[in-house]
Amino acid sequence: MDLILCHTTADFDALGAAVGLTRLLPGSKIVLTGGSHPTVRDFLALHRDEYPLIERRSVNPEKIRSLTVVDTQMRDRLGKAAEWLDLPHLGEIIVYDHHLGQESDIAATRSHISSVGATTTLIVEKLQQQQISPSPTEATVMALGIHVDTGSLTFAQSTPRDALALAWLMQQGASLSVISTYRDPGLSLQLQQLLTEALESLEYICLRGYTIAWVTLKTDAFVPGLSSLASELVELTEIDAILLANEYLLSKSDSRLTIIGRSQIPKTNLNLLFQPLGGGGHSQAASLNLRGVDSQAILKQLLDGVKAQIPHPPTARDLMSSPVRTILPETTIAEAQRILLRYGHSGLSVVDTQGQLVGIISRRDIDIALHHGFSHAPVKGYMTRNLKTITPDTTLPQIESLMVTYDIGRLPVLENEQLVGIVTRTDVLRELHQERDESGEGGEEEKRKSNINLPQLQNKLAPQLWQLLTIASQEAEKRGWHLYLVGGAVRDLLLDEAAGSLMIKDIDLVVDGFHKSADVGAGVELAKALQQLYPAARLEIHGAFQTAALLWHKDPELDSLWVDIATARTEFYPYPAANPEVEASSIRQDLYRRDFTINAIALRLTSPRSGELLDFFGGLLDLQAKQIRVLHANSFIEDPTRIYRGVRFAVRFGFQIEPQTEEFIRYAINSGVYDRTAQENTKTPALQTRLKTELKHILEATYWKSALQLLDNLGALQCIHPTLKLDESLLRQLRLLERCLRGFDAEQTLIHWQIRLEALIAHLAPEYRVKVAQNLQLQEDSIVKLKNLTQSYSKVVQYLPTFQRPSQIVQLLRQYDLAMLILIALQSPREIRHQIWEYLTVWANVQPLLNGNDLKKLGYKTGPQYRQILDDVVAATLDRVIKDRTEAEEFLAQHYPK
């Protein structure tokens, strides 16, 4: 006998999952181990005969072959049926559940636990995989299970998988009218009376912008359906969390306590609070049943736990952008528009000569002025003067209320009457979206990554790196700054699954000092402080913006490590492919200037909120979806090297370039903007030195062939030269190049990435090669090599076929170094390549049968003729005229008599 066990007081999710399992386990029976919810009981009163239900008392334990437990991992939730788990003859114990983070005390042989809104969803997915279609009545109860446990897909733990499961069940004929009847059956007469009592007795407390309520209801006996009453109270009173206690007597000396918890507060987890007391559930909904306890003490313990979990709401200091872009009242409308376009703002703060805020002008205000022809008018005639302002300590709920009440898109932040930042509507929406993500929406993998903490980070990083980051954060905190780990290091930490082994070679740190200090040299000051503690590191300070780097070379602990430390900044490209102009800014704007979402994630290292991930642009979701998505539509127009970086990341991580991003790439390439900007400007670093750097990263990686193919598919090789394409001829040459490098340069005396780049450039028409090499600022020997390639190739191709003797071939080819010979071979016909190959593998290694000492012993006078004699001996050896020392001496006697 195969049994499926529902937990005591079975709900629709447990029943729906059990019914679905009977199709996966033909012949199995369902046991309700201890009653059911009132609505489930009412449903079964009409539909019991549709499902293979049996009573616990009718089971012969000796005939049980397997047990499958649904919607729980705890023995005590199975009532007396838990005894069956210890039967020695059981063949299998299987658990299906969606409550993650629980320490199960069931010794399961197999477990299926996943972060979905309902256990039934897991069963539906199994049915789909095995192409098993349930009957309409089976589909109906399974759909009820998902509807009730996800609040019809409105609860935070709902996932796309639940929605897909529901859609499939509808296709199988699930009855919507039945679902509507039992999903929300309304309150019984007894519950309606208790609702009135609860509303009169409900106690409240407001904490950090959230309202928590609690109430104790005393009854004569157990009241079914209290969870419905708790949900009704939340809906009627619009509270954020409630603890509903029901106390009743079992006898004069024994009482029973039931507590139902509901919470809509982000980052609270009722399951964690209820579990130690023997209860459990979800993060937003949990319950417990106790006997003979002090009800008020238990209620207070849970209430204190809820209070402790409530997060401190973000303040304006956390949300604001700073420093603020300001203009004077006399600034013209045209100049204000230019500033808006340059920095991508939607409005500007207007201050007087003393720095006092006097108004705000929005993009809409400027557009209206321009429409009426007032481009030369001062902004003071169009700015808004009646301003609402906030302080750095204003909380997010207060900010949201101000914006909604007064329909304001931006709120200046004033501290001591000075403008220190600005909070926009976008900042608020972004924070609210992030809070929803962190509260539990999304898959388990996404939640795991978005909730990384410093201990997790410490476990992943090599200990010496962790120590360095800890010291850096302590130094930043001393100065009142925030310190963030940003970019690729954060990305690699999130992607890496190993523990204690990650030794990142390149680390980017960003100092955000503008909450307490607007010192643009913060990054340099922190780097200097760290160098005092790490004297083995070399300090480099470079750039007009005061960016610093610490470099270790073959250090016994840190090996060859590069740590860049910069102050948070924003940037503007004066023209496409130029170097950006940078200005001091905040961490939010610093991340906004980056290339791809997966590189625009920051990890806060300093307290408070250390370990917090800043992900304003969906980088975590893109990591999960394994896609490369650009931050800005004009990103590739401004900087073509981002195309190469995007391709490099895609191939390296096995990601796909997101379709819209690919469209942006193709548009930038096909627009001709790179050709125009190269003609109009002498300096285009993104098409010169920075492009060479990206090519180096690609061509020295193991995946360079795949990266080149993707670049060619996107048309991006045009950034090197408009005529460069990865055609069959070039592909053949690159394959030959790898054979040459393996065969002739196993010791890697050549710089392999460089000769690969030279091979790409050599594929261009001769008149373009030197210009491209100079544009990429290759080394002088590479430029000379490419300049002479045509002449050298012509000479080899012209003379080599006419030579009959190996010595002639050697005499011609030995004037070229290995790199030049490889480039010549790549473009040569098969017979020429064969001769070059034989030269490099055989003939170039032939040594003279006699040396200078031998000539001296034979009586030849030392002098310039030695070289000629030995060359002739080698030539004779190559041509098989002489084969040993004796013949060599006879050769000398004949051609060079004493």
mmCIF file of N, CA and C in Angstrom, residues 28-137:
data_model
loop_
_atom_site.group_PDB
_atom_site.id
_atom_site.type_symbol
_atom_site.label_atom_id
_atom_site.label_comp_id
_atom_site.label_asym_id
_atom_site.label_seq_id
_atom_site.Cartn_x
_atom_site.Cartn_y
_atom_site.Cartn_z
ATOM 1 N N SER A 28 -2.211 4.626 -5.254
ATOM 2 C CA SER A 28 -1.938 5.183 -3.932
ATOM 3 C C SER A 28 -3.214 5.762 -3.320
ATOM 4 N N LYS A 29 -3.190 5.876 -1.981
ATOM 5 C CA LYS A 29 -4.344 6.388 -1.242
ATOM 6 C C LYS A 29 -3.934 7.611 -0.419
ATOM 7 N N ILE A 30 -4.904 8.517 -0.198
ATOM 8 C CA ILE A 30 -4.667 9.750 0.566
ATOM 9 C C ILE A 30 -5.207 9.574 1.976
ATOM 10 N N VAL A 31 -4.377 9.970 2.951
ATOM 11 C CA VAL A 31 -4.808 9.932 4.344
ATOM 12 C C VAL A 31 -4.771 11.351 4.909
ATOM 13 N N LEU A 32 -5.925 11.838 5.372
ATOM 14 C CA LEU A 32 -5.966 13.104 6.099
ATOM 15 C C LEU A 32 -5.647 12.768 7.552
ATOM 16 N N THR A 33 -4.446 13.153 7.988
ATOM 17 C CA THR A 33 -3.947 12.633 9.263
ATOM 18 C C THR A 33 -4.592 13.246 10.496
ATOM 19 N N GLY A 34 -5.333 14.347 10.321
ATOM 20 C CA GLY A 34 -5.949 14.964 11.504
ATOM 21 C C GLY A 34 -6.852 16.108 11.141
ATOM 22 N N GLY A 35 -7.969 15.824 10.505
ATOM 23 C CA GLY A 35 -8.938 16.860 10.186
ATOM 24 C C GLY A 35 -8.520 17.743 9.026
ATOM 25 N N SER A 36 -9.315 18.788 8.788
ATOM 26 C CA SER A 36 -9.057 19.686 7.670
ATOM 27 C C SER A 36 -9.645 21.052 7.962
ATOM 28 N N HIS A 37 -9.249 22.037 7.171
ATOM 29 C CA HIS A 37 -9.809 23.378 7.308
ATOM 30 C C HIS A 37 -11.311 23.323 7.025
ATOM 31 N N PRO A 38 -12.056 24.249 7.586
ATOM 32 C CA PRO A 38 -13.508 24.216 7.371
ATOM 33 C C PRO A 38 -13.903 24.223 5.898
ATOM 34 N N THR A 39 -13.243 25.053 5.085
ATOM 35 C CA THR A 39 -13.614 25.104 3.668
ATOM 36 C C THR A 39 -13.241 23.807 2.957
ATOM 37 N N VAL A 40 -12.131 23.200 3.368
ATOM 38 C CA VAL A 40 -11.763 21.906 2.793
ATOM 39 C C VAL A 40 -12.780 20.848 3.201
ATOM 40 N N ARG A 41 -13.185 20.909 4.467
ATOM 41 C CA ARG A 41 -14.196 19.957 4.959
ATOM 42 C C ARG A 41 -15.494 20.110 4.187
ATOM 43 N N ASP A 42 -15.915 21.366 3.935
ATOM 44 C CA ASP A 42 -17.158 21.592 3.177
ATOM 45 C C ASP A 42 -17.003 21.104 1.744
ATOM 46 N N PHE A 43 -15.837 21.338 1.171
ATOM 47 C CA PHE A 43 -15.590 20.899 -0.204
ATOM 48 C C PHE A 43 -15.664 19.375 -0.301
ATOM 49 N N LEU A 44 -15.030 18.684 0.656
ATOM 50 C CA LEU A 44 -15.017 17.229 0.617
ATOM 51 C C LEU A 44 -16.383 16.627 0.890
ATOM 52 N N ALA A 45 -17.234 17.381 1.575
ATOM 53 C CA ALA A 45 -18.582 16.873 1.823
ATOM 54 C C ALA A 45 -19.294 16.580 0.510
ATOM 55 N N LEU A 46 -18.952 17.319 -0.547
ATOM 56 C CA LEU A 46 -19.577 17.112 -1.850
ATOM 57 C C LEU A 46 -18.695 16.310 -2.803
ATOM 58 N N HIS A 47 -17.373 16.390 -2.625
ATOM 59 C CA HIS A 47 -16.467 15.824 -3.627
ATOM 60 C C HIS A 47 -15.617 14.666 -3.118
ATOM 61 N N ARG A 48 -15.870 14.168 -1.910
ATOM 62 C CA ARG A 48 -15.003 13.141 -1.329
ATOM 63 C C ARG A 48 -14.902 11.908 -2.227
ATOM 64 N N ASP A 49 -15.994 11.518 -2.842
ATOM 65 C CA ASP A 49 -15.986 10.298 -3.629
ATOM 66 C C ASP A 49 -15.161 10.415 -4.912
ATOM 67 N N GLU A 50 -14.777 11.634 -5.277
ATOM 68 C CA GLU A 50 -13.993 11.829 -6.499
ATOM 69 C C GLU A 50 -12.519 11.465 -6.287
ATOM 70 N N TYR A 51 -12.087 11.361 -5.034
ATOM 71 C CA TYR A 51 -10.665 11.184 -4.739
ATOM 72 C C TYR A 51 -10.453 9.951 -3.869
ATOM 73 N N PRO A 52 -9.319 9.273 -3.992
ATOM 74 C CA PRO A 52 -9.047 8.035 -3.231
ATOM 75 C C PRO A 52 -8.640 8.311 -1.792
ATOM 76 N N LEU A 53 -9.590 8.770 -0.981
ATOM 77 C CA LEU A 53 -9.330 9.092 0.418
ATOM 78 C C LEU A 53 -9.674 7.899 1.306
ATOM 79 N N ILE A 54 -8.822 7.611 2.273
ATOM 80 C CA ILE A 54 -9.142 6.600 3.270
ATOM 81 C C ILE A 54 -8.845 7.169 4.655
ATOM 82 N N GLU A 55 -9.465 6.609 5.675
ATOM 83 C CA GLU A 55 -9.256 7.078 7.040
ATOM 84 C C GLU A 55 -8.022 6.413 7.646
ATOM 85 N N ARG A 56 -7.403 7.114 8.562
ATOM 86 C CA ARG A 56 -6.193 6.590 9.199
ATOM 87 C C ARG A 56 -6.460 5.273 9.908
ATOM 88 N N ARG A 57 -7.600 5.159 10.567
ATOM 89 C CA ARG A 57 -7.883 3.962 11.360
ATOM 90 C C ARG A 57 -8.090 2.727 10.495
ATOM 91 N N SER A 58 -8.320 2.917 9.192
ATOM 92 C CA SER A 58 -8.533 1.759 8.316
ATOM 93 C C SER A 58 -7.240 1.225 7.713
ATOM 94 N N VAL A 59 -6.104 1.836 8.063
ATOM 95 C CA VAL A 59 -4.822 1.442 7.477
ATOM 96 C C VAL A 59 -4.178 0.353 8.332
ATOM 97 N N ASN A 60 -3.725 -0.713 7.672
ATOM 98 C CA ASN A 60 -2.928 -1.744 8.324
ATOM 99 C C ASN A 60 -1.459 -1.379 8.122
ATOM 100 N N PRO A 61 -0.765 -0.934 9.165
ATOM 101 C CA PRO A 61 0.626 -0.475 9.002
ATOM 102 C C PRO A 61 1.548 -1.504 8.369
ATOM 103 N N GLU A 62 1.263 -2.796 8.589
ATOM 104 C CA GLU A 62 2.146 -3.822 8.056
ATOM 105 C C GLU A 62 2.107 -3.881 6.533
ATOM 106 N N LYS A 63 1.060 -3.346 5.928
ATOM 107 C CA LYS A 63 0.935 -3.395 4.474
ATOM 108 C C LYS A 63 1.415 -2.118 3.780
ATOM 109 N N ILE A 64 1.904 -1.149 4.557
ATOM 110 C CA ILE A 64 2.387 0.106 3.963
ATOM 111 C C ILE A 64 3.737 -0.134 3.283
ATOM 112 N N ARG A 65 3.828 0.184 2.013
ATOM 113 C CA ARG A 65 5.094 0.033 1.281
ATOM 114 C C ARG A 65 5.871 1.336 1.214
ATOM 115 N N SER A 66 5.157 2.441 1.031
ATOM 116 C CA SER A 66 5.827 3.743 0.924
ATOM 117 C C SER A 66 4.928 4.824 1.470
ATOM 118 N N LEU A 67 5.566 5.916 1.906
ATOM 119 C CA LEU A 67 4.838 7.083 2.403
ATOM 120 C C LEU A 67 5.313 8.311 1.636
ATOM 121 N N THR A 68 4.375 9.123 1.182
ATOM 122 C CA THR A 68 4.697 10.404 0.554
ATOM 123 C C THR A 68 4.020 11.495 1.373
ATOM 124 N N VAL A 69 4.815 12.416 1.889
ATOM 125 C CA VAL A 69 4.316 13.494 2.754
ATOM 126 C C VAL A 69 4.249 14.780 1.944
ATOM 127 N N VAL A 70 3.124 15.484 1.995
ATOM 128 C CA VAL A 70 2.973 16.708 1.223
ATOM 129 C C VAL A 70 2.770 17.917 2.138
ATOM 130 N N ASP A 71 3.379 19.032 1.752
ATOM 131 C CA ASP A 71 3.153 20.352 2.356
ATOM 132 C C ASP A 71 3.676 20.467 3.783
ATOM 133 N N THR A 72 4.557 19.589 4.200
ATOM 134 C CA THR A 72 5.209 19.727 5.498
ATOM 135 C C THR A 72 6.465 18.869 5.521
ATOM 136 N N GLN A 73 7.375 19.228 6.433
ATOM 137 C CA GLN A 73 8.593 18.439 6.629
ATOM 138 C C GLN A 73 8.743 18.044 8.091
ATOM 139 N N MET A 74 7.686 18.258 8.894
ATOM 140 C CA MET A 74 7.763 18.038 10.330
ATOM 141 C C MET A 74 6.861 16.868 10.745
ATOM 142 N N ARG A 75 7.397 15.981 11.561
ATOM 143 C CA ARG A 75 6.656 14.813 12.032
ATOM 144 C C ARG A 75 5.412 15.199 12.830
ATOM 145 N N ASP A 76 5.563 16.220 13.702
ATOM 146 C CA ASP A 76 4.459 16.540 14.599
ATOM 147 C C ASP A 76 3.246 17.107 13.875
ATOM 148 N N ARG A 77 3.411 17.427 12.597
ATOM 149 C CA ARG A 77 2.263 17.912 11.825
ATOM 150 C C ARG A 77 1.518 16.761 11.138
ATOM 151 N N LEU A 78 1.951 15.537 11.425
ATOM 152 C CA LEU A 78 1.282 14.372 10.848
ATOM 153 C C LEU A 78 0.432 13.630 11.879
ATOM 154 N N GLY A 79 0.324 14.180 13.077
ATOM 155 C CA GLY A 79 -0.483 13.538 14.106
ATOM 156 C C GLY A 79 0.017 12.138 14.422
ATOM 157 N N LYS A 80 -0.917 11.215 14.694
ATOM 158 C CA LYS A 80 -0.537 9.844 15.043
ATOM 159 C C LYS A 80 0.039 9.086 13.854
ATOM 160 N N ALA A 81 -0.212 9.575 12.645
ATOM 161 C CA ALA A 81 0.326 8.899 11.459
ATOM 162 C C ALA A 81 1.844 8.996 11.404
ATOM 163 N N ALA A 82 2.416 9.900 12.204
ATOM 164 C CA ALA A 82 3.878 10.032 12.224
ATOM 165 C C ALA A 82 4.545 8.730 12.665
ATOM 166 N N GLU A 83 3.817 7.886 13.403
ATOM 167 C CA GLU A 83 4.383 6.602 13.847
ATOM 168 C C GLU A 83 4.769 5.729 12.659
ATOM 169 N N TRP A 84 4.067 5.885 11.543
ATOM 170 C CA TRP A 84 4.334 5.044 10.365
ATOM 171 C C TRP A 84 5.715 5.330 9.776
ATOM 172 N N LEU A 85 6.254 6.536 10.035
ATOM 173 C CA LEU A 85 7.567 6.879 9.477
ATOM 174 C C LEU A 85 8.677 5.987 10.026
ATOM 175 N N ASP A 86 8.413 5.327 11.176
ATOM 176 C CA ASP A 86 9.436 4.498 11.816
ATOM 177 C C ASP A 86 9.298 3.023 11.476
ATOM 178 N N LEU A 87 8.342 2.685 10.608
ATOM 179 C CA LEU A 87 8.156 1.271 10.254
ATOM 180 C C LEU A 87 9.412 0.738 9.574
ATOM 181 N N PRO A 88 9.965 -0.389 10.040
ATOM 182 C CA PRO A 88 11.241 -0.884 9.489
ATOM 183 C C PRO A 88 11.145 -1.402 8.066
ATOM 184 N N HIS A 89 9.954 -1.796 7.622
ATOM 185 C CA HIS A 89 9.834 -2.400 6.295
ATOM 186 C C HIS A 89 9.515 -1.392 5.190
ATOM 187 N N LEU A 90 9.457 -0.086 5.533
ATOM 188 C CA LEU A 90 9.133 0.918 4.505
ATOM 189 C C LEU A 90 10.182 0.917 3.395
ATOM 190 N N GLY A 91 9.694 0.925 2.168
ATOM 191 C CA GLY A 91 10.634 0.963 1.050
ATOM 192 C C GLY A 91 11.092 2.371 0.726
ATOM 193 N N GLU A 92 10.229 3.363 0.964
ATOM 194 C CA GLU A 92 10.581 4.728 0.565
ATOM 195 C C GLU A 92 9.747 5.728 1.345
ATOM 196 N N ILE A 93 10.377 6.870 1.686
ATOM 197 C CA ILE A 93 9.677 8.024 2.270
ATOM 198 C C ILE A 93 10.018 9.231 1.408
ATOM 199 N N ILE A 94 8.997 9.854 0.817
ATOM 200 C CA ILE A 94 9.194 10.987 -0.103
ATOM 201 C C ILE A 94 8.510 12.216 0.498
ATOM 202 N N VAL A 95 9.171 13.352 0.369
ATOM 203 C CA VAL A 95 8.599 14.602 0.876
ATOM 204 C C VAL A 95 8.473 15.609 -0.265
ATOM 205 N N TYR A 96 7.308 16.210 -0.402
ATOM 206 C CA TYR A 96 7.077 17.333 -1.314
ATOM 207 C C TYR A 96 6.671 18.541 -0.474
ATOM 208 N N ASP A 97 7.397 19.659 -0.641
ATOM 209 C CA ASP A 97 7.073 20.835 0.163
ATOM 210 C C ASP A 97 7.618 22.087 -0.510
ATOM 211 N N HIS A 98 7.091 23.221 -0.102
ATOM 212 C CA HIS A 98 7.569 24.502 -0.638
ATOM 213 C C HIS A 98 8.003 25.455 0.475
ATOM 214 N N HIS A 99 8.182 24.927 1.672
ATOM 215 C CA HIS A 99 8.658 25.744 2.791
ATOM 216 C C HIS A 99 10.161 25.563 2.912
ATOM 217 N N LEU A 100 10.902 26.524 2.390
ATOM 218 C CA LEU A 100 12.356 26.432 2.433
ATOM 219 C C LEU A 100 12.880 26.876 3.798
ATOM 220 N N GLY A 101 14.081 26.447 4.110
ATOM 221 C CA GLY A 101 14.740 26.901 5.328
ATOM 222 C C GLY A 101 14.311 26.173 6.580
ATOM 223 N N GLN A 102 13.512 25.111 6.436
ATOM 224 C CA GLN A 102 13.088 24.360 7.613
ATOM 225 C C GLN A 102 14.034 23.187 7.853
ATOM 226 N N GLU A 103 14.279 22.899 9.114
ATOM 227 C CA GLU A 103 15.074 21.730 9.466
ATOM 228 C C GLU A 103 14.127 20.544 9.634
ATOM 229 N N SER A 104 14.072 19.712 8.615
ATOM 230 C CA SER A 104 13.140 18.592 8.616
ATOM 231 C C SER A 104 13.577 17.521 9.609
ATOM 232 N N ASP A 105 12.595 16.906 10.283
ATOM 233 C CA ASP A 105 12.906 15.767 11.147
ATOM 234 C C ASP A 105 12.314 14.478 10.589
ATOM 235 N N ILE A 106 12.009 14.496 9.288
ATOM 236 C CA ILE A 106 11.540 13.296 8.587
ATOM 237 C C ILE A 106 12.713 12.719 7.805
ATOM 238 N N ALA A 107 13.025 11.465 8.054
ATOM 239 C CA ALA A 107 14.167 10.818 7.380
ATOM 240 C C ALA A 107 13.746 10.383 5.979
ATOM 241 N N ALA A 108 13.631 11.343 5.088
ATOM 242 C CA ALA A 108 13.143 11.060 3.737
ATOM 243 C C ALA A 108 14.231 10.413 2.893
ATOM 244 N N THR A 109 13.809 9.485 2.037
ATOM 245 C CA THR A 109 14.751 8.925 1.063
ATOM 246 C C THR A 109 14.867 9.819 -0.161
ATOM 247 N N ARG A 110 13.790 10.596 -0.419
ATOM 248 C CA ARG A 110 13.822 11.582 -1.505
ATOM 249 C C ARG A 110 13.033 12.805 -1.060
ATOM 250 N N SER A 111 13.536 13.988 -1.428
ATOM 251 C CA SER A 111 12.839 15.234 -1.094
ATOM 252 C C SER A 111 12.725 16.100 -2.330
ATOM 253 N N HIS A 112 11.561 16.703 -2.496
ATOM 254 C CA HIS A 112 11.321 17.647 -3.589
ATOM 255 C C HIS A 112 10.852 18.955 -2.945
ATOM 256 N N ILE A 113 11.783 19.855 -2.702
ATOM 257 C CA ILE A 113 11.477 21.107 -2.006
ATOM 258 C C ILE A 113 11.957 22.254 -2.875
ATOM 259 N N SER A 114 11.063 23.158 -3.180
ATOM 260 C CA SER A 114 11.434 24.253 -4.077
ATOM 261 C C SER A 114 10.669 25.501 -3.696
ATOM 262 N N SER A 115 11.221 26.660 -4.054
ATOM 263 C CA SER A 115 10.640 27.943 -3.677
ATOM 264 C C SER A 115 9.546 28.334 -4.661
ATOM 265 N N VAL A 116 8.362 27.789 -4.434
ATOM 266 C CA VAL A 116 7.177 28.175 -5.213
ATOM 267 C C VAL A 116 6.085 28.559 -4.228
ATOM 268 N N GLY A 117 4.997 29.100 -4.762
ATOM 269 C CA GLY A 117 3.945 29.575 -3.880
ATOM 270 C C GLY A 117 3.114 28.474 -3.266
ATOM 271 N N ALA A 118 3.079 27.302 -3.920
ATOM 272 C CA ALA A 118 2.253 26.204 -3.428
ATOM 273 C C ALA A 118 2.926 24.877 -3.741
ATOM 274 N N THR A 119 2.779 23.901 -2.839
ATOM 275 C CA THR A 119 3.324 22.564 -3.091
ATOM 276 C C THR A 119 2.666 21.941 -4.308
ATOM 277 N N THR A 120 1.393 22.245 -4.521
ATOM 278 C CA THR A 120 0.671 21.696 -5.669
ATOM 279 C C THR A 120 1.383 22.027 -6.983
ATOM 280 N N THR A 121 2.004 23.176 -7.037
ATOM 281 C CA THR A 121 2.718 23.556 -8.268
ATOM 282 C C THR A 121 3.788 22.538 -8.621
ATOM 283 N N LEU A 122 4.494 22.027 -7.626
ATOM 284 C CA LEU A 122 5.523 21.018 -7.876
ATOM 285 C C LEU A 122 4.922 19.764 -8.492
ATOM 286 N N ILE A 123 3.749 19.382 -8.012
ATOM 287 C CA ILE A 123 3.095 18.181 -8.533
ATOM 288 C C ILE A 123 2.608 18.415 -9.956
ATOM 289 N N VAL A 124 2.063 19.605 -10.219
ATOM 290 C CA VAL A 124 1.593 19.933 -11.569
ATOM 291 C C VAL A 124 2.747 19.850 -12.561
ATOM 292 N N GLU A 125 3.894 20.358 -12.165
ATOM 293 C CA GLU A 125 5.056 20.306 -13.057
ATOM 294 C C GLU A 125 5.459 18.867 -13.358
ATOM 295 N N LYS A 126 5.362 17.978 -12.361
ATOM 296 C CA LYS A 126 5.654 16.565 -12.582
ATOM 297 C C LYS A 126 4.649 15.946 -13.565
ATOM 298 N N LEU A 127 3.381 16.295 -13.401
ATOM 299 C CA LEU A 127 2.349 15.787 -14.313
ATOM 300 C C LEU A 127 2.618 16.247 -15.744
ATOM 301 N N GLN A 128 3.015 17.507 -15.900
ATOM 302 C CA GLN A 128 3.315 18.021 -17.229
ATOM 303 C C GLN A 128 4.506 17.286 -17.843
ATOM 304 N N GLN A 129 5.542 17.072 -17.037
ATOM 305 C CA GLN A 129 6.734 16.388 -17.544
ATOM 306 C C GLN A 129 6.403 14.978 -18.026
ATOM 307 N N GLN A 130 5.499 14.296 -17.312
ATOM 308 C CA GLN A 130 5.150 12.922 -17.675
ATOM 309 C C GLN A 130 3.921 12.848 -18.581
ATOM 310 N N GLN A 131 3.437 14.038 -18.997
ATOM 311 C CA GLN A 131 2.299 14.130 -19.916
ATOM 312 C C GLN A 131 1.078 13.368 -19.396
ATOM 313 N N ILE A 132 0.791 13.576 -18.119
ATOM 314 C CA ILE A 132 -0.386 12.970 -17.492
ATOM 315 C C ILE A 132 -1.435 14.057 -17.310
ATOM 316 N N SER A 133 -2.610 13.862 -17.864
ATOM 317 C CA SER A 133 -3.674 14.862 -17.769
ATOM 318 C C SER A 133 -4.656 14.478 -16.673
ATOM 319 N N PRO A 134 -4.874 15.345 -15.695
ATOM 320 C CA PRO A 134 -5.850 15.044 -14.640
ATOM 321 C C PRO A 134 -7.273 15.222 -15.149
ATOM 322 N N SER A 135 -8.223 14.657 -14.416
ATOM 323 C CA SER A 135 -9.635 14.887 -14.739
ATOM 324 C C SER A 135 -10.014 16.296 -14.308
ATOM 325 N N PRO A 136 -11.140 16.838 -14.790
ATOM 326 C CA PRO A 136 -11.554 18.183 -14.375
ATOM 327 C C PRO A 136 -11.703 18.322 -12.858
ATOM 328 N N THR A 137 -12.214 17.294 -12.170
ATOM 329 C CA THR A 137 -12.370 17.406 -10.712
ATOM 330 C C THR A 137 -11.005 17.404 -10.024
#
